[in-house]
CSV table of C-alpha atoms and ligand atoms in Angstrom, one decimal:
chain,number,residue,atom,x,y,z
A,1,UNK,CA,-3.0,-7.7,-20.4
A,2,UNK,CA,-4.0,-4.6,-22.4
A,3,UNK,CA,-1.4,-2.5,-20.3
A,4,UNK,CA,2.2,-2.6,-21.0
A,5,UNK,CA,4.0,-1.8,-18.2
A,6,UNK,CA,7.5,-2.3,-19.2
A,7,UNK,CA,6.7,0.0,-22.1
A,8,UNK,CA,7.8,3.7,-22.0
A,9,UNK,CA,10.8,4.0,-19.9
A,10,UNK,CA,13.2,2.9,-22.0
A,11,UNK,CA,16.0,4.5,-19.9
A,12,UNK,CA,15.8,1.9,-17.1
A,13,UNK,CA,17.0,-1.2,-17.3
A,14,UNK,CA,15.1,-4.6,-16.3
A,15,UNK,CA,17.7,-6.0,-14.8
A,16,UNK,CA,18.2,-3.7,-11.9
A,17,UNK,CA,15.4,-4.5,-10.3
A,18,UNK,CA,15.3,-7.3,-8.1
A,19,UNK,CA,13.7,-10.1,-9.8
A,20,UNK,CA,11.0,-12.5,-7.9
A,21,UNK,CA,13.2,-15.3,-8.1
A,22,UNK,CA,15.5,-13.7,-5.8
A,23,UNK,CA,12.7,-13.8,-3.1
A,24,UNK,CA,11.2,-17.3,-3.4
A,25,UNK,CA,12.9,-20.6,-5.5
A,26,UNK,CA,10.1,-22.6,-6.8
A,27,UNK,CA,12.3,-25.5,-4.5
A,28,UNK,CA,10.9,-23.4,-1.3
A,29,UNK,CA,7.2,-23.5,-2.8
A,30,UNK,CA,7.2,-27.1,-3.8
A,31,UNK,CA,8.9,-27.9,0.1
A,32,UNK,CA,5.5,-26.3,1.1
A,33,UNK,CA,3.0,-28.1,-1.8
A,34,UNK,CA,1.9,-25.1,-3.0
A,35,UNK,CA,3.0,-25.5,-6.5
A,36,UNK,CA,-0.6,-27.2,-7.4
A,37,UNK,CA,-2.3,-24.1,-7.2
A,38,UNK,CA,0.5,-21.7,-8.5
A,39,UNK,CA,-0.4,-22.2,-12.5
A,40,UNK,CA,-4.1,-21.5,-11.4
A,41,UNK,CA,-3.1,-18.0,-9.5
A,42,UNK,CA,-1.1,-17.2,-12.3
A,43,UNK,CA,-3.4,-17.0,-15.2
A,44,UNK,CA,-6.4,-16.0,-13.5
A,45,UNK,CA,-4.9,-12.7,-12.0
A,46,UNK,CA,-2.4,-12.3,-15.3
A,47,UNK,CA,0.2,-11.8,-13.2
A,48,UNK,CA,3.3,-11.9,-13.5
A,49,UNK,CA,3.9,-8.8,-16.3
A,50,UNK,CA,7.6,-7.5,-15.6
A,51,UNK,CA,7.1,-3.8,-14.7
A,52,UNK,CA,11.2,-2.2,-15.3
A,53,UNK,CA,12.1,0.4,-12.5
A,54,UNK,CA,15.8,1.8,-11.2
A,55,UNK,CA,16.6,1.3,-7.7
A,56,UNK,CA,15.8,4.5,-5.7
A,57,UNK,CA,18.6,6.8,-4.0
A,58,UNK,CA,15.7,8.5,-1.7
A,59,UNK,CA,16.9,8.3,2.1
A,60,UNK,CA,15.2,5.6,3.9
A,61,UNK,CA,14.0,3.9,0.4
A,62,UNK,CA,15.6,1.1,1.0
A,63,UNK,CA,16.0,-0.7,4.2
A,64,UNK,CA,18.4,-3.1,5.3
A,65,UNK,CA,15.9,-6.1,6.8
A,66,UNK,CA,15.5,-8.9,4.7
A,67,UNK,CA,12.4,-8.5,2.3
A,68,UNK,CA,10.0,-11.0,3.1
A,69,UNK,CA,9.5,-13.9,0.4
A,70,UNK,CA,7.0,-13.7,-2.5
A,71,UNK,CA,4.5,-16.2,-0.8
A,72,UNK,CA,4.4,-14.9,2.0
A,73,UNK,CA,3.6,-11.0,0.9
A,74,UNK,CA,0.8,-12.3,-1.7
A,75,UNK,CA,-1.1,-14.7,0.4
A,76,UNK,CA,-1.5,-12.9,3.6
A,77,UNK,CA,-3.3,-10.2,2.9
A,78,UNK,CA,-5.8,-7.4,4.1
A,79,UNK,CA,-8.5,-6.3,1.6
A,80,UNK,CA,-11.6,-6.9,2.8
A,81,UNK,CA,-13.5,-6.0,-0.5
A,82,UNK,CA,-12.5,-9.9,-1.2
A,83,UNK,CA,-12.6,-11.3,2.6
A,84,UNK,CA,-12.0,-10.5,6.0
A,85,UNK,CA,-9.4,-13.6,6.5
A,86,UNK,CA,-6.3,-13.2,5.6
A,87,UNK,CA,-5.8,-16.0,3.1
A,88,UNK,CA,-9.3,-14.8,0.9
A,89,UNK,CA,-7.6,-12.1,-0.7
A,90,UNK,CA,-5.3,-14.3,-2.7
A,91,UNK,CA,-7.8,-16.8,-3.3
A,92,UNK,CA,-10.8,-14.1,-4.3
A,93,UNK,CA,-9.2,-11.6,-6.0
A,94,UNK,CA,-9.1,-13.1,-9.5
A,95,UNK,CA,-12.6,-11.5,-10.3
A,96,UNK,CA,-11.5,-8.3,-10.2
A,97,UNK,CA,-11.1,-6.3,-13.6
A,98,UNK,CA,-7.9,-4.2,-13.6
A,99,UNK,CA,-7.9,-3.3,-17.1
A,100,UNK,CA,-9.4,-0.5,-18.2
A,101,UNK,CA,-8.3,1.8,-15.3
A,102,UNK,CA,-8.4,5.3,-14.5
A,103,UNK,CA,-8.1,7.5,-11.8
A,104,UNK,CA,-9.9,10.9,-11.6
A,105,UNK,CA,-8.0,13.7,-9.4
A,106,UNK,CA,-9.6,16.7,-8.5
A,107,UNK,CA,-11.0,19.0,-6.0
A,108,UNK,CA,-9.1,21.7,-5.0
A,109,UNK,CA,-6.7,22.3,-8.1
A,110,UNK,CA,-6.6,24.5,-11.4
A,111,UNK,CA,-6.4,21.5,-13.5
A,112,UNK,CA,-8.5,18.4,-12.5
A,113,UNK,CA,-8.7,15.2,-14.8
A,114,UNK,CA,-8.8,11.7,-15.1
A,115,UNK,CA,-5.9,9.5,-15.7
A,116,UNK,CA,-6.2,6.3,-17.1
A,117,UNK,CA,-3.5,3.4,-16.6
A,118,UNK,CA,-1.5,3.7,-19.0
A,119,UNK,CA,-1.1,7.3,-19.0
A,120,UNK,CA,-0.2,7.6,-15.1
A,121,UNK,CA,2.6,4.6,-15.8
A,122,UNK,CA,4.3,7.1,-18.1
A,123,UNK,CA,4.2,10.1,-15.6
A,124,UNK,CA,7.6,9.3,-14.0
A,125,UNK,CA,9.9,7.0,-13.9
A,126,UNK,CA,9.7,3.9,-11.7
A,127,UNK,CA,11.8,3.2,-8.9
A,128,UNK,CA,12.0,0.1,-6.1
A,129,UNK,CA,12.2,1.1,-3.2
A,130,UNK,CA,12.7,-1.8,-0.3
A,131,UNK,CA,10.1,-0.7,2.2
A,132,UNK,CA,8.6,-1.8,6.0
A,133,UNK,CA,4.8,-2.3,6.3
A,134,UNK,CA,3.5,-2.5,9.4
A,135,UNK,CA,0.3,-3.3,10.2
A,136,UNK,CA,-2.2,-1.9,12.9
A,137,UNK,CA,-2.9,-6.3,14.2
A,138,UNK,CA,1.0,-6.2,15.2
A,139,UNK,CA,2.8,-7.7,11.9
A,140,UNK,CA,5.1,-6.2,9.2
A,141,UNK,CA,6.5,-7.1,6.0
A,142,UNK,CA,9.6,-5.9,4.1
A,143,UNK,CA,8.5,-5.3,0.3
A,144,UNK,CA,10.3,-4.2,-2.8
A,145,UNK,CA,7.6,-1.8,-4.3
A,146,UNK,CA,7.9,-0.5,-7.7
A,147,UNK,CA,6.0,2.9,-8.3
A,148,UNK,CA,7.0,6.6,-7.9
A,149,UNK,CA,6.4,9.3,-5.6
A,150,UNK,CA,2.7,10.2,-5.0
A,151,UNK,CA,4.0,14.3,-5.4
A,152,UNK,CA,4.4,13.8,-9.3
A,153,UNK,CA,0.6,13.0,-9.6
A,154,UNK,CA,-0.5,15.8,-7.3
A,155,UNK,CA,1.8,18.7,-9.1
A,156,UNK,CA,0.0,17.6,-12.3
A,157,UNK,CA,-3.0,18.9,-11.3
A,158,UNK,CA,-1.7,21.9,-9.5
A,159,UNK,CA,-3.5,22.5,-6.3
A,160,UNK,CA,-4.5,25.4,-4.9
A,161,UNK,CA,-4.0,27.0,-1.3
A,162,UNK,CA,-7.1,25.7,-0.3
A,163,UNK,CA,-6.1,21.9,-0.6
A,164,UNK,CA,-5.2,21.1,2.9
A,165,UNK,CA,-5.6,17.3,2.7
A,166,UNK,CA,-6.0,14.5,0.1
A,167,UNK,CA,-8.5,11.7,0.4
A,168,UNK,CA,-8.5,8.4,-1.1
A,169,UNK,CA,-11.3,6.6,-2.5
A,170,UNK,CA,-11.1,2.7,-3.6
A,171,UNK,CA,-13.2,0.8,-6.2
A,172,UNK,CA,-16.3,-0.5,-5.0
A,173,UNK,CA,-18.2,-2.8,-7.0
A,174,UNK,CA,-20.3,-5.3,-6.0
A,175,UNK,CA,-19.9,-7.6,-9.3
A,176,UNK,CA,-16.2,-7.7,-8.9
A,177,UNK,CA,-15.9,-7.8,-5.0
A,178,UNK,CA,-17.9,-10.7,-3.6
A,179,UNK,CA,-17.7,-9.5,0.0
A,180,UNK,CA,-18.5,-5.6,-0.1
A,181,UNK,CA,-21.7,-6.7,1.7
A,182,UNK,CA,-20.1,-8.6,4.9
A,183,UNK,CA,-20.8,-5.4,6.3
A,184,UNK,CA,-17.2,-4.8,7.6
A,185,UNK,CA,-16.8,-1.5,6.4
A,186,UNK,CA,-18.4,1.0,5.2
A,187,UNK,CA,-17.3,1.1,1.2
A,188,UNK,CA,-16.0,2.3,-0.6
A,189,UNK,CA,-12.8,2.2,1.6
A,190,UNK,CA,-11.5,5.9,2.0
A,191,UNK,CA,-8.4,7.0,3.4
A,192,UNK,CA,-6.9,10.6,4.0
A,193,UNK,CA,-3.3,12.0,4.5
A,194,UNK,CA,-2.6,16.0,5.1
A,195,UNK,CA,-0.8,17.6,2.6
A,196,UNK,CA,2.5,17.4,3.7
A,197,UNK,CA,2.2,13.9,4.3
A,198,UNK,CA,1.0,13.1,0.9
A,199,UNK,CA,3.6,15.2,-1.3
A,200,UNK,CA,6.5,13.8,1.2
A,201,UNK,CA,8.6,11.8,-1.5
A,202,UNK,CA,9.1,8.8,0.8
A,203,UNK,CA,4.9,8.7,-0.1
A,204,UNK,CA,4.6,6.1,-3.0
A,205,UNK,CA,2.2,5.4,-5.3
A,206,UNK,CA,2.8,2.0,-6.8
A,207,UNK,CA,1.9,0.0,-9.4
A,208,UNK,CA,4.3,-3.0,-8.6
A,209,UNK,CA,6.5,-5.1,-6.8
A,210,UNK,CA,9.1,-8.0,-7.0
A,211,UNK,CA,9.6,-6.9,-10.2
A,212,UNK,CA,6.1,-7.1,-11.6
A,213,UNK,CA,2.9,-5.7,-11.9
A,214,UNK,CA,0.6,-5.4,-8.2
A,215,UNK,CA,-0.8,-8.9,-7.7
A,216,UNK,CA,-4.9,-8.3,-7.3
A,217,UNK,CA,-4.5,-9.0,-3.6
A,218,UNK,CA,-2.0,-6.6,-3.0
A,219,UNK,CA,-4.0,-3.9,-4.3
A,220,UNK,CA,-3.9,-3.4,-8.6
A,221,UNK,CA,-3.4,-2.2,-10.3
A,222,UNK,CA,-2.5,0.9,-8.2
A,223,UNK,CA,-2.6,1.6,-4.7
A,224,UNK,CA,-0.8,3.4,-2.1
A,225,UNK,CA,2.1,3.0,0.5
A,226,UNK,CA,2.6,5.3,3.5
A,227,UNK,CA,5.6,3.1,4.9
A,228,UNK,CA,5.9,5.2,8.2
A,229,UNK,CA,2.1,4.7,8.7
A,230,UNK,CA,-0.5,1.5,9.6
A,231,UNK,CA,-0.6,-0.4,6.7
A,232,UNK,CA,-5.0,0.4,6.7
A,233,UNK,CA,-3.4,4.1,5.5
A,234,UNK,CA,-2.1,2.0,2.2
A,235,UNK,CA,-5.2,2.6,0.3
A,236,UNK,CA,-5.9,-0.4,-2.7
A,237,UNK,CA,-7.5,-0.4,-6.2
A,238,UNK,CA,-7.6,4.1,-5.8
A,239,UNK,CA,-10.1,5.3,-8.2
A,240,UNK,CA,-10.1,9.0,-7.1
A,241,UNK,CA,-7.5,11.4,-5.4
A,242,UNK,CA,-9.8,14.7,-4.1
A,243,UNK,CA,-7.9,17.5,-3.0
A,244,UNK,CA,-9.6,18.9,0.1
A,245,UNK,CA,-9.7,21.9,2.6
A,246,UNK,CA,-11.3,19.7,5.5
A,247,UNK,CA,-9.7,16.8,6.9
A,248,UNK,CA,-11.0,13.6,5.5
A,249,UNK,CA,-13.4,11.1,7.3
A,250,UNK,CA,-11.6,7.6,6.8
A,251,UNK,CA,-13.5,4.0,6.5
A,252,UNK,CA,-11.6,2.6,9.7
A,253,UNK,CA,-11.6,6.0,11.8
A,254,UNK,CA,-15.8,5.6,10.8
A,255,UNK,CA,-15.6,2.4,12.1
A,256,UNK,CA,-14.0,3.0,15.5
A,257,UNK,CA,-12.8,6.2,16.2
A,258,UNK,CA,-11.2,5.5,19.3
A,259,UNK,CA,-9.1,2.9,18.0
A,260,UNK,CA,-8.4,4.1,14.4
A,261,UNK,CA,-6.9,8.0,14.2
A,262,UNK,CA,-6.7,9.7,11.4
A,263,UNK,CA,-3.0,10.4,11.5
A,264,UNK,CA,-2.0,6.3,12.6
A,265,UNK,CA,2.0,7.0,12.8
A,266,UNK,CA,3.6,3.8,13.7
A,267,UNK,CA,4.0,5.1,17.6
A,268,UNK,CA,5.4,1.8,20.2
A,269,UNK,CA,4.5,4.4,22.6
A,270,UNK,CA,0.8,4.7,21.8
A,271,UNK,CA,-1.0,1.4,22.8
A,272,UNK,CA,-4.3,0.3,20.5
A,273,UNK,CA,-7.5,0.3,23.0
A,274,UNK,CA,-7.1,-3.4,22.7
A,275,UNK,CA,-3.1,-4.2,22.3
A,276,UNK,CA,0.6,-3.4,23.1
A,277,UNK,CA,2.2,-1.6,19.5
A,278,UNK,CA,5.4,-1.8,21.3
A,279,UNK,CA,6.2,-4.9,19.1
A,280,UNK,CA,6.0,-6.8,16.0
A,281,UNK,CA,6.1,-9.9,14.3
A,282,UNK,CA,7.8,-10.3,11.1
A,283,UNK,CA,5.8,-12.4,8.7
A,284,UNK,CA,7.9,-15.4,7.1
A,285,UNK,CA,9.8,-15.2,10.5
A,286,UNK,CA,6.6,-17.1,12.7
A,287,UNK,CA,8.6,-20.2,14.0
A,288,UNK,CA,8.3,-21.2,17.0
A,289,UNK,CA,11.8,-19.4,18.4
A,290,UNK,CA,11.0,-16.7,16.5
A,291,UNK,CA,11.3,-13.2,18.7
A,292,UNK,CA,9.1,-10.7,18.1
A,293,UNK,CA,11.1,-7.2,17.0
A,294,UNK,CA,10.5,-3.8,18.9
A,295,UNK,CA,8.4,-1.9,16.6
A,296,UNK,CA,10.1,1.6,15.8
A,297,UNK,CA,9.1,5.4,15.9
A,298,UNK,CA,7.1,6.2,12.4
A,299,UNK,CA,8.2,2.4,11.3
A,300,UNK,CA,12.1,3.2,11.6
A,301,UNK,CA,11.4,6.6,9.3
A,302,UNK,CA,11.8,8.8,11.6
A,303,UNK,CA,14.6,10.5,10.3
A,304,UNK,CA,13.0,11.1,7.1
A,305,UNK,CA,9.4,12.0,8.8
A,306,UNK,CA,9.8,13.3,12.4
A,307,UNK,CA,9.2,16.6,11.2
A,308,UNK,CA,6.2,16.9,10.1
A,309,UNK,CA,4.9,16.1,13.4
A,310,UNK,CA,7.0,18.6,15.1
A,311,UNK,CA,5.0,20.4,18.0
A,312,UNK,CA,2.2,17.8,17.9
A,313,UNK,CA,0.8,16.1,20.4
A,314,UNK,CA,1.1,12.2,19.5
A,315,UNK,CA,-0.8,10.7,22.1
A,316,UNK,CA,-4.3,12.9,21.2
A,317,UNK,CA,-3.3,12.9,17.3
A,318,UNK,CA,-2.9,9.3,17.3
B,401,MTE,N1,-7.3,-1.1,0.8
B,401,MTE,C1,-8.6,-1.5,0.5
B,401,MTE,N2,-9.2,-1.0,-0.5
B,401,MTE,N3,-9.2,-2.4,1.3
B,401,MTE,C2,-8.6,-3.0,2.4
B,401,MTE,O1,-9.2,-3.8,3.1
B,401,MTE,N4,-6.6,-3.0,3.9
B,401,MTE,C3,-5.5,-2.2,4.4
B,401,MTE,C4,-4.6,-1.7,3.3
B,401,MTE,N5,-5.4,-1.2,2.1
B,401,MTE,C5,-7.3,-2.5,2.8
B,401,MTE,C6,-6.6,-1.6,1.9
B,401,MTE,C7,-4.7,-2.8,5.4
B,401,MTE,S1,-5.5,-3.0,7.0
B,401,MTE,C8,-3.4,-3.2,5.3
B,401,MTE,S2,-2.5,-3.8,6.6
B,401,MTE,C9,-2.8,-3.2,3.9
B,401,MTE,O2,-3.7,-2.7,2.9
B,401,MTE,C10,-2.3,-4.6,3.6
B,401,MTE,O3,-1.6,-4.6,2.4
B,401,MTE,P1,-0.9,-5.9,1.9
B,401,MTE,O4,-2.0,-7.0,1.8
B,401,MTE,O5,-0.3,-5.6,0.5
B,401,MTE,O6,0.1,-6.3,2.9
């Protein structure tokens, strides 16, 4: 790797955060004969750097559920730039180049620039933070993220009182991502939050999780989490941040309006077009007895969230 993610935050200590091992024994992996094709993963991706964080003390950074085991987090995954089914990710991703990396942040704000990798590792000091993903198809994950709050990147550049919103723009390149012309969206993937939304500190930018470096699949080597929204809001691979006046036109909202707003709070109350959200399964918990668990306001944030919605209607800004 030419990154070195453990490097410059000497103040923290390795061993606080939760190592891998404590989320899948290689006894659990070999059970399933999957250990052929772990050395393969391994190398091909370089994964497996240690990236050193503290455990966060922010309210709601850590839930109580179970976090859902290694495996399972890295091999079903959504990002379509390397297939549209869920197991193509993990198998596809290894052609994607993660090193050099830079992203450029501007728009409205006095001092635009890019940042490459190594300087936005050094910004601020990396926390885990144990949080829920839910997904708009009706499943959810527990994950411990390593990264920092999104608002230390956007105070560097110092917006102005005409930055209303911040979009999100992913790589898109058609040598590294096989399947940017199935068509199924229109690339590169964009996302949007408002303001608020994005310098809220439970908003992370991350760079890890289990204790390492982002796997390619899960969206390296930096990529967002917005744990009280969709999990389509979690933009992967960013390679810009623009600060904007005007609310931003997201790749799944393009796709189908009706069905993807551009708020997408996790809302049991709001149906999809096409399915209940009123529940959820918990990936890693799919036996065959297994219930499915009520799916809460904002994705169990509320306490840390429902404000920034107050006065809004939630049905229309769905
Ligand atoms: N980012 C990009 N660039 N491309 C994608 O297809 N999929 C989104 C989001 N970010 C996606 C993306 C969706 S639908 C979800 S649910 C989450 O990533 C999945 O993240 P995970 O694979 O780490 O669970």
């Amino acid at each position: 790797m030419h990154f070195h993610p453990d490097r410059g935050h000497g103040r923290q200590l390795e061993s606080e955060v939760t190592p891998r091992s404590l989320y899948a024994s290689r006894r659990e992996l070999l059970a399933l004969g999957a250990a052929s094709l772990l050395p393969n993963l391994a190398q091909a991706q370089g994964q497996g750097a240690k990236l050193a964080a503290t455990k966060s003390s922010l309210a709601g950074a850590l839930v109580m559920d179970k976090p859902t085991r290694y495996e399972d987090a890295t091999r079903y995954n959504n990002f379509y730039e390397f297939g549209t089914d869920k197991s193509e990710p993990a198998r596809n991703a290894h052609t994607l180049k993660t090193s050099p990396w830079s992203v450029v942040v501007e728009g409205e704000c006095a001092k635009p620039g890019r940042f490459d990798l190594e300087a936005l590792l050094k910004l601020s000091p990396m926390e885990e933070r144990l949080y829920r993903l839910r997904c708009v198809e009706g499943w959810s994950m527990v994950i411990p993220w390593i990264g920092y709050s999104l608002a230390e990147l956007i105070k560097k550049v110092e917006p102005n009182s005409r930055a209303k919103f911040v979009e999100f723009t992913t790589l898109a390149d058609k040598a590294q991502m096989p399947e940017l012309s199935n068509g199924a969206l229109d690339w590169p993937y964009v996302e949007g939050l408002r303001m608020d939304e994005a310098l809220h500190p439970l908003t992370l930018l991350a760079f890890g999780m289990y204790g390492e470096v982002l796997p390619k699949q899960n969206g390296a080597p930096l990529r967002l989490v917005v744990p009280w929204k969709y999990g389509f809001k979690s933009a992967k691979s960013i390679v810009k941040i623009r600060l904007v006046e005007k609310q931003p036109n997201s790749s799944w909202t393009k796709a189908a309006q009706r069905e993807y707003g551009f708020y997408s709070n996790v809302n049991p109350q709001v149906d999809h077009p096409r399915w209940s959200q009123a529940s959820e399964r918990r990936i890693g918990e799919d036996g065959l007895f297994a219930k499915k668990r009520p799916t809460l306001m904002f994705n169990g944030y509320e306490a840390q969230v429902g404000q920034l919605y107050a006065g809004m209607d939630l049905r229309k800004n769905y």
